Tab-separated table of C-alpha atoms in Angstrom:
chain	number	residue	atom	x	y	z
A	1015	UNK	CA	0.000	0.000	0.000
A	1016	UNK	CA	2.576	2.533	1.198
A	1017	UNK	CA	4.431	1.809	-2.311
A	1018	UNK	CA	1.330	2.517	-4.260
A	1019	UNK	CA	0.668	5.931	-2.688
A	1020	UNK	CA	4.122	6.771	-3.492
A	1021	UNK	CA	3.728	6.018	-7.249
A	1022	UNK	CA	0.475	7.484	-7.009
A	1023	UNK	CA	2.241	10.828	-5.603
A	1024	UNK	CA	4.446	10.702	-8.003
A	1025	UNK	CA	2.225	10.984	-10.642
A	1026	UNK	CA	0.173	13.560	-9.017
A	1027	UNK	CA	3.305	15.631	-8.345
A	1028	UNK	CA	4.350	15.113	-12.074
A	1029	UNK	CA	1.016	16.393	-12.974
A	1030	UNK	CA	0.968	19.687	-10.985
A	1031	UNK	CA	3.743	21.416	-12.668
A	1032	UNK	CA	2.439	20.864	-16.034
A	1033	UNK	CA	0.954	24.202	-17.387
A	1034	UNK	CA	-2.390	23.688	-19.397
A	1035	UNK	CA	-0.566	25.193	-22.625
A	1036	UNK	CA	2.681	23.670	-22.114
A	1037	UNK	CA	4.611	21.598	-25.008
A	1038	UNK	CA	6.781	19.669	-23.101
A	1039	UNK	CA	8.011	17.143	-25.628
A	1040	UNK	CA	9.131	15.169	-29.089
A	1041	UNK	CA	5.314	15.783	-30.669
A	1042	UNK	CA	4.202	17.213	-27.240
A	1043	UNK	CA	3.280	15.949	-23.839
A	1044	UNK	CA	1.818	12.905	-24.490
A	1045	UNK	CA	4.048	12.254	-27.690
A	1046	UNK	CA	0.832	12.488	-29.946
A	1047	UNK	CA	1.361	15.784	-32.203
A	1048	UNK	CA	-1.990	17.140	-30.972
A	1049	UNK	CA	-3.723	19.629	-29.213
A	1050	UNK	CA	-6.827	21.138	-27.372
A	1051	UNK	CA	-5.908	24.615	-28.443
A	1052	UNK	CA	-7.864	26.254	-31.062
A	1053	UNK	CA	-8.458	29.552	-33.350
A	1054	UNK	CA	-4.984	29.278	-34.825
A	1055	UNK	CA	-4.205	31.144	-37.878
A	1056	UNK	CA	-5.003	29.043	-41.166
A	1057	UNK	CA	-2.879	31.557	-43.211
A	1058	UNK	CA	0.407	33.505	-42.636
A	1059	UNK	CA	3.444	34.635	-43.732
A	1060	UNK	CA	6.299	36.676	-43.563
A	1061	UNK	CA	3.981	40.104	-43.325
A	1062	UNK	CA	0.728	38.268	-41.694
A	1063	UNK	CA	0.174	36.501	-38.027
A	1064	UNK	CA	3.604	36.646	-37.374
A	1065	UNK	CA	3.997	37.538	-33.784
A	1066	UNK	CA	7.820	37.496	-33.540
A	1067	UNK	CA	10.918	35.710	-35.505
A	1068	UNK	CA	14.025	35.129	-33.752
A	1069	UNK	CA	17.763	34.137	-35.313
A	1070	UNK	CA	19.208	31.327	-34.106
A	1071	UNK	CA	22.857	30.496	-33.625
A	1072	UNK	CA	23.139	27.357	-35.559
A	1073	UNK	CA	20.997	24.530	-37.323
A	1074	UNK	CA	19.404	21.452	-35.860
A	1075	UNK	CA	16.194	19.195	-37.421
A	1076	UNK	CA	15.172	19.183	-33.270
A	1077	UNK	CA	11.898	20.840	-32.419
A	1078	UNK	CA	11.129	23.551	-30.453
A	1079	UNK	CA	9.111	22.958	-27.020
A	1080	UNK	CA	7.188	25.131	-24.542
A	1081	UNK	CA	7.207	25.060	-21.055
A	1082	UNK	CA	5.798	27.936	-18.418
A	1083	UNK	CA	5.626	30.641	-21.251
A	1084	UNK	CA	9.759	29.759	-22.237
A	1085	UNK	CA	10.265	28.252	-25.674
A	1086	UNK	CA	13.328	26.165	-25.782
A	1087	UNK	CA	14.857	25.328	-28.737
A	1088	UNK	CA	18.478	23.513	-29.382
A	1089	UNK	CA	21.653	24.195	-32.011
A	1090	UNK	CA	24.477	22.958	-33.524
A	1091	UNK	CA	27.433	24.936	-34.696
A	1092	UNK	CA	31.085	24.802	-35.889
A	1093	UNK	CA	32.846	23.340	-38.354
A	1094	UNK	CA	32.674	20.008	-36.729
A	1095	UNK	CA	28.747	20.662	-35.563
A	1096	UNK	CA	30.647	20.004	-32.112
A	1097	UNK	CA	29.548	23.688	-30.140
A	1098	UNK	CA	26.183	22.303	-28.638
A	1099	UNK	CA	23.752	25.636	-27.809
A	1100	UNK	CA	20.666	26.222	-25.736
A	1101	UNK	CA	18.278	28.669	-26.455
A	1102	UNK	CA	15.683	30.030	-24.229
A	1103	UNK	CA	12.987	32.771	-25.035
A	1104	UNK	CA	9.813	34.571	-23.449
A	1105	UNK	CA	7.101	32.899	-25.590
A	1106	UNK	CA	5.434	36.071	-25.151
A	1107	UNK	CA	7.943	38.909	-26.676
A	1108	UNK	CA	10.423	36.831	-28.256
A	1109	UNK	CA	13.356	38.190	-26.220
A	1110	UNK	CA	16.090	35.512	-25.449
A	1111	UNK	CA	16.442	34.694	-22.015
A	1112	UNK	CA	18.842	32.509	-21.800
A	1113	UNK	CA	21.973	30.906	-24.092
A	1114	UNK	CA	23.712	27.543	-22.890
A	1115	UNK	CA	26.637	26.398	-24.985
A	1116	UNK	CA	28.196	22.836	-24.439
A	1117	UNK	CA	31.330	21.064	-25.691
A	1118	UNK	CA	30.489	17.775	-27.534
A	1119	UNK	CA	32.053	14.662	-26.080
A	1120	UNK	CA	31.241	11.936	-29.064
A	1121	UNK	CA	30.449	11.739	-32.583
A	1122	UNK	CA	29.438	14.441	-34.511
A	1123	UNK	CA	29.014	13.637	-38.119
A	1124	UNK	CA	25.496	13.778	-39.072
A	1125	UNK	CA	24.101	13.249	-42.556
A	1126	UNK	CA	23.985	16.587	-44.782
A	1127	UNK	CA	20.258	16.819	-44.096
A	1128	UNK	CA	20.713	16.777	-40.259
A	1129	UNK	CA	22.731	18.039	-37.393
A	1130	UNK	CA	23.928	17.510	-33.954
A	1131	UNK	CA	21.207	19.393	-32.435
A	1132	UNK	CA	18.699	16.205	-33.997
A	1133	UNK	CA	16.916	15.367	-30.917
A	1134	UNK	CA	13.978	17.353	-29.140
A	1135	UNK	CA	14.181	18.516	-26.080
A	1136	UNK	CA	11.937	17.815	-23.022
A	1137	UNK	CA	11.035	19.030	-20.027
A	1138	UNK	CA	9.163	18.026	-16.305
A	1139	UNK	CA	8.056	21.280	-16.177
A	1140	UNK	CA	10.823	22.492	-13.546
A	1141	UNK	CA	13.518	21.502	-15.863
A	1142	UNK	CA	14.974	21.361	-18.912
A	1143	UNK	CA	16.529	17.759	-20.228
A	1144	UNK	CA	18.621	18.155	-23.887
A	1145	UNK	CA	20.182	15.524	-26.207
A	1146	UNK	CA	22.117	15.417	-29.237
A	1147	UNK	CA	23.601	13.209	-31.825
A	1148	UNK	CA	26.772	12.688	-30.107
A	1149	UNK	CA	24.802	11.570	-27.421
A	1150	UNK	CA	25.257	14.082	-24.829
A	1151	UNK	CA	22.576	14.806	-22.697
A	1152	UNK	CA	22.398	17.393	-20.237
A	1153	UNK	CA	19.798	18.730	-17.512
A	1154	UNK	CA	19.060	22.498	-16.610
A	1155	UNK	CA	16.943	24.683	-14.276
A	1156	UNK	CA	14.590	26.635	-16.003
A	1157	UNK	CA	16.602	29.616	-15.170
A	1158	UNK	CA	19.730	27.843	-17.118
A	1159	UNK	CA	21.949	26.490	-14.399
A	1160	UNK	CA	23.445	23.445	-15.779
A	1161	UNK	CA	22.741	21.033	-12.831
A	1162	UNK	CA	24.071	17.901	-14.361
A	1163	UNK	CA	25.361	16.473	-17.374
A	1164	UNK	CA	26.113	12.850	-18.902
A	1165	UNK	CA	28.626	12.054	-22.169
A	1166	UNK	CA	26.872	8.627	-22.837
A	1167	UNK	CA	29.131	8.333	-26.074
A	1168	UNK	CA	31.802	8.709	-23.712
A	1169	UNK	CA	31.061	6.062	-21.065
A	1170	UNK	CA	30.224	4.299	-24.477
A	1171	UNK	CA	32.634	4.980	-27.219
A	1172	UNK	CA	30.940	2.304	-29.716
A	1173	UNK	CA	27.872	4.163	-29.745
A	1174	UNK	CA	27.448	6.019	-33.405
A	1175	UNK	CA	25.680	5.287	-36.994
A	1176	UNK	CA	26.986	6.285	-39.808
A	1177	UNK	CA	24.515	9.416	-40.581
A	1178	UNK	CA	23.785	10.335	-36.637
A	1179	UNK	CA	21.862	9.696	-33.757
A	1180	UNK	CA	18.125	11.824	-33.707
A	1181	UNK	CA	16.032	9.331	-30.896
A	1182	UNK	CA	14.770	12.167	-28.619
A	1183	UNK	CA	14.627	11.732	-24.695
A	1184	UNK	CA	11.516	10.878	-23.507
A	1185	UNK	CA	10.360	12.087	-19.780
A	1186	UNK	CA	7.710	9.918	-17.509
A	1187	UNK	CA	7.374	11.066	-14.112
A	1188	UNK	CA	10.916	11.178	-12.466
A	1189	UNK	CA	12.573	9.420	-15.308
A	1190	UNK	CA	14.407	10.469	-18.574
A	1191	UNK	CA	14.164	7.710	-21.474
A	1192	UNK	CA	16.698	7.872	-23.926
A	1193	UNK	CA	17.470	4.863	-26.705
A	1194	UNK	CA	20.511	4.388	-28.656
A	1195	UNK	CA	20.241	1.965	-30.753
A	1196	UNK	CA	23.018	1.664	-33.093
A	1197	UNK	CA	25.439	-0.698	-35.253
A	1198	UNK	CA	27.596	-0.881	-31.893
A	1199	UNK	CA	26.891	-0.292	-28.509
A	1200	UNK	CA	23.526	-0.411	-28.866
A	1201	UNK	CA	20.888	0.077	-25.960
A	1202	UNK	CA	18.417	2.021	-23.925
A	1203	UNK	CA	18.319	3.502	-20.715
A	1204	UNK	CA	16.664	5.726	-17.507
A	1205	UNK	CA	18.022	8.303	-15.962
A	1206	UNK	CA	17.334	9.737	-13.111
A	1207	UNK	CA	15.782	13.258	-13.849
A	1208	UNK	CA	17.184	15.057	-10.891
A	1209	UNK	CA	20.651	13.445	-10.490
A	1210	UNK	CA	21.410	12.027	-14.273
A	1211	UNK	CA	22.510	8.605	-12.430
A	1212	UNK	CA	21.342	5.274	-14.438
A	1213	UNK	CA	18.901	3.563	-13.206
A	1214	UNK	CA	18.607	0.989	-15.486
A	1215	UNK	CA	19.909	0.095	-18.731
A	1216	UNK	CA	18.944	-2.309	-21.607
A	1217	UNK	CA	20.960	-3.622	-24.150
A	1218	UNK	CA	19.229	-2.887	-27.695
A	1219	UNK	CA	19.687	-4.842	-30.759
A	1220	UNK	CA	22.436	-3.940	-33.230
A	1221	UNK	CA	21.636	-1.743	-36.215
A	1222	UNK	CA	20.711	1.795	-36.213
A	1223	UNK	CA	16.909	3.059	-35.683
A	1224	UNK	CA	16.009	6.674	-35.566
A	1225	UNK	CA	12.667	6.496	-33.877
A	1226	UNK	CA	11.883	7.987	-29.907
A	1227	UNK	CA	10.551	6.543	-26.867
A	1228	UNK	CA	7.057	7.095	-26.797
A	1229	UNK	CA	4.756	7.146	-23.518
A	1230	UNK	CA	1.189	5.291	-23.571
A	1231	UNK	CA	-0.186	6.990	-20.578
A	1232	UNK	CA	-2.320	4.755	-18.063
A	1233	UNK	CA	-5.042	7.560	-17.667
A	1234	UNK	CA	-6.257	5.290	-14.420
A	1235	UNK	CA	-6.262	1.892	-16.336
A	1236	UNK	CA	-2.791	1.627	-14.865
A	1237	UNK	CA	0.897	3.278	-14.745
A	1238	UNK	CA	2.449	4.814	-17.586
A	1239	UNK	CA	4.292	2.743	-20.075
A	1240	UNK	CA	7.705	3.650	-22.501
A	1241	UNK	CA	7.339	1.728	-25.977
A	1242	UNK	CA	10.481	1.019	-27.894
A	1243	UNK	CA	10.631	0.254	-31.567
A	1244	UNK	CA	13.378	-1.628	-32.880
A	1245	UNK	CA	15.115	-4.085	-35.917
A	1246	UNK	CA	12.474	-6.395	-34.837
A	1247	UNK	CA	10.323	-5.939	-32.452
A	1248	UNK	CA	8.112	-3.445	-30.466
A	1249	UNK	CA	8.145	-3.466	-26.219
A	1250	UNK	CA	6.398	-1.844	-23.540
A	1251	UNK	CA	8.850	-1.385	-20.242
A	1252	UNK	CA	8.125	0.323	-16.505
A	1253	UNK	CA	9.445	3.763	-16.897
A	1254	UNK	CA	11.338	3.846	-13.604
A	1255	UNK	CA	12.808	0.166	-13.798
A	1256	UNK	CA	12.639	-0.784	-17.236
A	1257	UNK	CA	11.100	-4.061	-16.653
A	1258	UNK	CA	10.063	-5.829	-20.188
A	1259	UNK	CA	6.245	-6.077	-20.206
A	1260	UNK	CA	5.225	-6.959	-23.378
A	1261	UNK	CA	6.708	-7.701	-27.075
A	1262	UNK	CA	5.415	-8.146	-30.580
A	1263	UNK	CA	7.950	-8.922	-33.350
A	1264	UNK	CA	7.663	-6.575	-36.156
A	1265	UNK	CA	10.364	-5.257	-37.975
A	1266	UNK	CA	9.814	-1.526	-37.187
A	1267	UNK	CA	13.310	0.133	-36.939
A	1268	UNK	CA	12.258	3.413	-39.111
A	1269	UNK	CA	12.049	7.188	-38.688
A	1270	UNK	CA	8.641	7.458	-37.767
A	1271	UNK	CA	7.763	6.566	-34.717
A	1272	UNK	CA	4.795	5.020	-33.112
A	1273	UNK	CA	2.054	7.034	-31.599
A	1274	UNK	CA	-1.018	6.077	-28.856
A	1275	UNK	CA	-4.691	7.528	-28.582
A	1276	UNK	CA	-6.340	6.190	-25.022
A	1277	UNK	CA	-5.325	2.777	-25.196
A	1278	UNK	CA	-4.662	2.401	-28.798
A	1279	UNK	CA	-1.054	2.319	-30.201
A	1280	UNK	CA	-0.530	3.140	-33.973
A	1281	UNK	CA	2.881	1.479	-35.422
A	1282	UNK	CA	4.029	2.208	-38.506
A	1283	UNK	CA	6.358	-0.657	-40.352
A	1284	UNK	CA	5.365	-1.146	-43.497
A	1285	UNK	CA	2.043	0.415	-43.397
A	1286	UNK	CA	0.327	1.321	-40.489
A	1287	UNK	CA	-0.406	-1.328	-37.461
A	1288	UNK	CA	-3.099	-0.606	-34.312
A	1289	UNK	CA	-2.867	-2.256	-31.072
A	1290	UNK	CA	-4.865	-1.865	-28.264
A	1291	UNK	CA	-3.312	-2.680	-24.738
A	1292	UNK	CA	-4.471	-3.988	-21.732
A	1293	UNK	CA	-2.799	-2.927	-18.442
A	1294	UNK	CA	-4.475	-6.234	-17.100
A	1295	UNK	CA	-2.731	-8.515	-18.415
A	1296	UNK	CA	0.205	-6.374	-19.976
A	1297	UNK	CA	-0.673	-7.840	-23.419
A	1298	UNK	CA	-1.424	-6.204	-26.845
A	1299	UNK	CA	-4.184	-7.382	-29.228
A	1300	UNK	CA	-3.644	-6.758	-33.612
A	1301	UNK	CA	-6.644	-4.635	-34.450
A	1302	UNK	CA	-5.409	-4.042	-37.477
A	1303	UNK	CA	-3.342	-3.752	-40.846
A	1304	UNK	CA	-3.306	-0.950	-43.230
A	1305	UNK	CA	-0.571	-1.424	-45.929
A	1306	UNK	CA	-1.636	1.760	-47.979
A	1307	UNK	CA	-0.755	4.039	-44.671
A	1308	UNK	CA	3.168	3.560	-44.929
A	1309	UNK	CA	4.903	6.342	-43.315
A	1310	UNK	CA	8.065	8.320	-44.784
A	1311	UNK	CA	9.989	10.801	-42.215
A	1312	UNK	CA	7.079	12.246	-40.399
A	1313	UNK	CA	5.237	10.016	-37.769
A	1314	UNK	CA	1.545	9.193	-37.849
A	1315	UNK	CA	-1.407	11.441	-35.571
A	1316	UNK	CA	-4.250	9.551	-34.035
A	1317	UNK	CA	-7.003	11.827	-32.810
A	1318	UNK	CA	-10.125	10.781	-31.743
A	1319	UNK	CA	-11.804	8.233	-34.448
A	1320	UNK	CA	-9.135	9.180	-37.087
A	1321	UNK	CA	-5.383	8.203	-38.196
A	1322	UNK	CA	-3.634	10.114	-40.373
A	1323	UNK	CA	0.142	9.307	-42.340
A	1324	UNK	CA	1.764	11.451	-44.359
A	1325	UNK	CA	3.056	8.879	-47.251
A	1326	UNK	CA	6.002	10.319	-49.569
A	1327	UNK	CA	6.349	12.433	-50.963
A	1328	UNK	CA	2.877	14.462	-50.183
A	1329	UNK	CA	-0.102	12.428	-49.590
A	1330	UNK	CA	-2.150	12.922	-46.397
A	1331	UNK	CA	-4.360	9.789	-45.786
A	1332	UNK	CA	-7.167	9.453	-43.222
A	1333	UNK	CA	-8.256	5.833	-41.679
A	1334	UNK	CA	-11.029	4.822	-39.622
A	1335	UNK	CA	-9.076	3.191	-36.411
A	1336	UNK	CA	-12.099	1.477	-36.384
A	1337	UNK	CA	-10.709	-0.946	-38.360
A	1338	UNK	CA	-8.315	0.801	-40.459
A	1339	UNK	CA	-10.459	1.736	-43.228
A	1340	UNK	CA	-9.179	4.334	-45.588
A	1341	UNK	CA	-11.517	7.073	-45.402
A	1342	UNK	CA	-10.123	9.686	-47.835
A	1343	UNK	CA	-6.787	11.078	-49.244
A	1344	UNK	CA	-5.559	14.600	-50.243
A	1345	UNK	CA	-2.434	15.628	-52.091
A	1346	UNK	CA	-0.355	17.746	-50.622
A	1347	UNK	CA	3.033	19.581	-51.995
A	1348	UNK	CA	6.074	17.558	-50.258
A	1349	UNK	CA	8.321	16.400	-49.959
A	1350	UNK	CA	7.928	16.182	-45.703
A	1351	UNK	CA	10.110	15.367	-43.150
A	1352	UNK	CA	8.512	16.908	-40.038
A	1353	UNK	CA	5.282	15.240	-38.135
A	1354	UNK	CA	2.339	17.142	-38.753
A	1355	UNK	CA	-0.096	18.401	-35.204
A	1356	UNK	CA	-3.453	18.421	-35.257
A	1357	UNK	CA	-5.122	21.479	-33.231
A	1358	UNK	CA	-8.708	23.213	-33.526
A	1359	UNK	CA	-9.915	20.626	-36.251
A	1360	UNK	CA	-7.110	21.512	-38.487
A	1361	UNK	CA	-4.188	20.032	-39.368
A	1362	UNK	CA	-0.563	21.422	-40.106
A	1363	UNK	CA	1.937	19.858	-42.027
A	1364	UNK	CA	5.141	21.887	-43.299
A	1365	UNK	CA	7.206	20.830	-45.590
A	1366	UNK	CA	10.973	21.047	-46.195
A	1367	UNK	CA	10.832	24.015	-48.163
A	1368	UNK	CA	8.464	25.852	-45.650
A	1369	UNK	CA	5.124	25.663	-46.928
A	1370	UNK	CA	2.939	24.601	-44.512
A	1371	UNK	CA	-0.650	23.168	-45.538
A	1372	UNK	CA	-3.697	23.613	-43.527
A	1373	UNK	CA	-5.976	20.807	-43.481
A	1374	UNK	CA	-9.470	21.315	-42.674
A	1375	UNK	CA	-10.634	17.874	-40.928
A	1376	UNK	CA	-13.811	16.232	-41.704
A	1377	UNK	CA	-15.460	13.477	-43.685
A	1378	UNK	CA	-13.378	14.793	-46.461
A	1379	UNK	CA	-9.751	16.830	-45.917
A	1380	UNK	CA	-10.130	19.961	-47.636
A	1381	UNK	CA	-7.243	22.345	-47.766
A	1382	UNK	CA	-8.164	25.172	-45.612
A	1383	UNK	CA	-4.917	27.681	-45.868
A	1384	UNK	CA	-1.347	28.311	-46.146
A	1385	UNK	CA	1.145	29.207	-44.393
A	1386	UNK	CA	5.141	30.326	-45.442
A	1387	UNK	CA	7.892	30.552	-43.773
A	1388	UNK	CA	10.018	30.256	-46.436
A	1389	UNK	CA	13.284	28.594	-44.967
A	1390	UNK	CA	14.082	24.817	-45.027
A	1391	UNK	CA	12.472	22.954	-42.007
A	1392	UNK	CA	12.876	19.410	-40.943
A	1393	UNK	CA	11.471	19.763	-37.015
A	1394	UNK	CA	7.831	19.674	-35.954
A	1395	UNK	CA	5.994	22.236	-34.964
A	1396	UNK	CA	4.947	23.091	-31.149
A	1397	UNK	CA	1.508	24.436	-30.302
A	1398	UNK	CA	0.910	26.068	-26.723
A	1399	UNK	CA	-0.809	28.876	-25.608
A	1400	UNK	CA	-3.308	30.118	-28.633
A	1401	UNK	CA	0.079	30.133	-30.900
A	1402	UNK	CA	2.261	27.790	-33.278
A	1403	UNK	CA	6.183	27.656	-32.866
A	1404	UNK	CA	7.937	26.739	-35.892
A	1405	UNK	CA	11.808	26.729	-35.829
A	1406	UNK	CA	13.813	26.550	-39.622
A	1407	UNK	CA	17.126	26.255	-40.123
A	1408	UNK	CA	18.502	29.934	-39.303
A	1409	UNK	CA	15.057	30.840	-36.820
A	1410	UNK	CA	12.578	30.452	-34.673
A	1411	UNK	CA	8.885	31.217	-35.379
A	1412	UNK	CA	6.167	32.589	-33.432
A	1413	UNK	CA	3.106	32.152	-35.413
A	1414	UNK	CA	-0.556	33.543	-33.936
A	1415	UNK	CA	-3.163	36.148	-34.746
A	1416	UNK	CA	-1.388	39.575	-34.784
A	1417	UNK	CA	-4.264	41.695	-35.711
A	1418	UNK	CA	-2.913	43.307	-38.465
A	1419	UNK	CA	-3.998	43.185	-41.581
């Protein structure tokens, strides 16, 4: 008993210091690229519902995330991408608040496309947890003391792929996730949020994955659960102990990575697979198969009665999760690499070159706007507080309505 009021304080403490608007993580808080906020702009550009742009001080495919009205966004710089930067700002104004910079202990050669700044951010709300490709991750206050830091590359020198590491840290309760899966030392591990120590540790398959631990939250069917894709096979773990719960073997070692709606899971390898989990008995049941729902870069969005993929190189497709019946498609202008968020019954997905498509959701997807930022982006958007945070390769974006015409 005394053990199950202390997870269950845990969780409520983890709870408390998450603002309503806040997002904290890779494709938000719950890792699901959507949102309750609504009345975004369905057009902008450089001259329209632009509330601020910022420059940034190097490049980095990572996203941006929001967390008690700071935006914090991570960079890559130098000849050998090995200067590692932090960026804070006032979500309101745009003024920077803080600037971290870091000395890279491992690898840093990343594929042309990419950088060392690859992986998101996350937060707890009361601090700030960064990663990047040479697998450095490091924790800091919200007011930018550094309070600990951990050269996993180091302690493990035969961790690397050949085109760079971009798993993002995952957070759940007092634990950071983080997965390195790679063609040599290859494995995942928890961290301890406040302290950095390791918890526990799992050795991973060999053979590089780029996909992110992804939380299916218990929502009082039971605790929270990290999922972990890999060469062949998906697995639910404890957050705090990793303790294997539950595999499937699947090959599903891609870029996308998996997503959950309530107790639904949404895979994608090789099309698009649904699960739906029972805390009960820790097990996973096939729902179903959709083979015309196979994902490129960007990572499928379940919402509600509806999953959507973004197939290469433009086509948005909507399914029934039901039981996976393809319910419409729309062309879009690719090609993508970032995960498109769904928020007020629209849905945004930019692509490399900047444009970003509104989708109006419905029985049918109808194109609703557009939006330009004009600069090449590879990271997912953020949405928090009535406004959409876009970061490209030289800046951040603050996109909302200005009230200007």
């Amino acid at each position: 008993m005394r053990a199950k009021l202390l997870r269950i304080g845990l969780a409520l403490a983890s709870i408390g210091v998450f603002a309503g608007g806040d997002w904290l993580q890779f494709r938000g808080t719950d890792n699901r690229s959507v949102s309750d906020e609504s009345g975004l702009p369905t057009s902008f550009g450089p001259e329209e519902n632009v509330a601020w742009k910022v420059p940034l001080v190097g490049r980095g495919p990572s996203s941006p995330i929001v967390v008690g009205g700071k935006v914090v966004v991570t960079c890559s710089s130098g000849f050998r991408q090995d200067r590692l930067h932090v960026l804070v700002f006032d979500a309101a104004s745009g003024r920077r608040l803080w600037h971290r910079q870091l000395w890279a202990t491992g690898h840093t050669w990343t594929d042309p496309f990419g950088a060392v700044a690859d992986n998101t951010p996350a937060s707890d709300g009361r601090r700030i947890f960064v990663m990047y490709s040479s697998n450095d991750v490091a924790c800091f206050d919200l007011e930018g003391n550094l309070l600990w830091f951990r050269g996993l590359a180091y302690e493990h020198p035969a961790t690397r792929n050949d085109v760079g590491m971009a798993s993002s840290p995952l957070v759940v309760g007092d634990t950071v996730v983080v997965q390195l899966e790679n063609q040599g030392d290859s494995f995942a591990c928890g961290l301890d949020a406040a302290t950095g120590a390791t918890r526990w540790q799992l050795d991973r398959e060999h053979g590089a994955t780029w996909t992110s631990p992804t939380v299916l939250r218990g929502n009082g069917r039971g605790e929270d659960l990290v999922l972990l894709q890999s060469r062949s096979q998906l697995t639910a773990h404890q957050p705090r102990t990793g303790r294997l719960l539950w595999r499937y073997e699947i090959s599903c070692h891609t870029i996308a990575s998996l997503t959950t709606w309530g107790d639904r899971l949404y895979l994608p390898a090789s099309g698009l697979h649904a699960f739906r989990y029972d805390w009960a008995t820790h097990r996973a049941e096939l729902l179903w198969y959709q083979r015309r729902m196979r994902s490129g870069n960007a990572s499928p969005v379940a919402c509600g009665d509806r999953a959507y993929v973004l197939k290469p190189p433009g086509i948005l497709v909507a399914a029934d999760t039901a039981d996976g019946r393809v319910l419409w498609q729309l062309r879009l202008k690719g090609p993508f690499w970032a995960t498109p968020v769904v928020a007020g019954g629209h849905l945004y997905a930019v692509n490399y070159d900047g444009l970003v498509q509104v989708v109006r959701l419905g029985r049918r997807g109808q194109l609703a706007g557009t939006g330009r930022i004009d600069e090449r982006i590879l990271a997912s958007p953020a949405v928090a507080d009535g406004a959409l945070y876009f970061r490209s390769d030289q800046h951040l974006w603050k996109v909302a309505f200005t009230g200007e015409p």
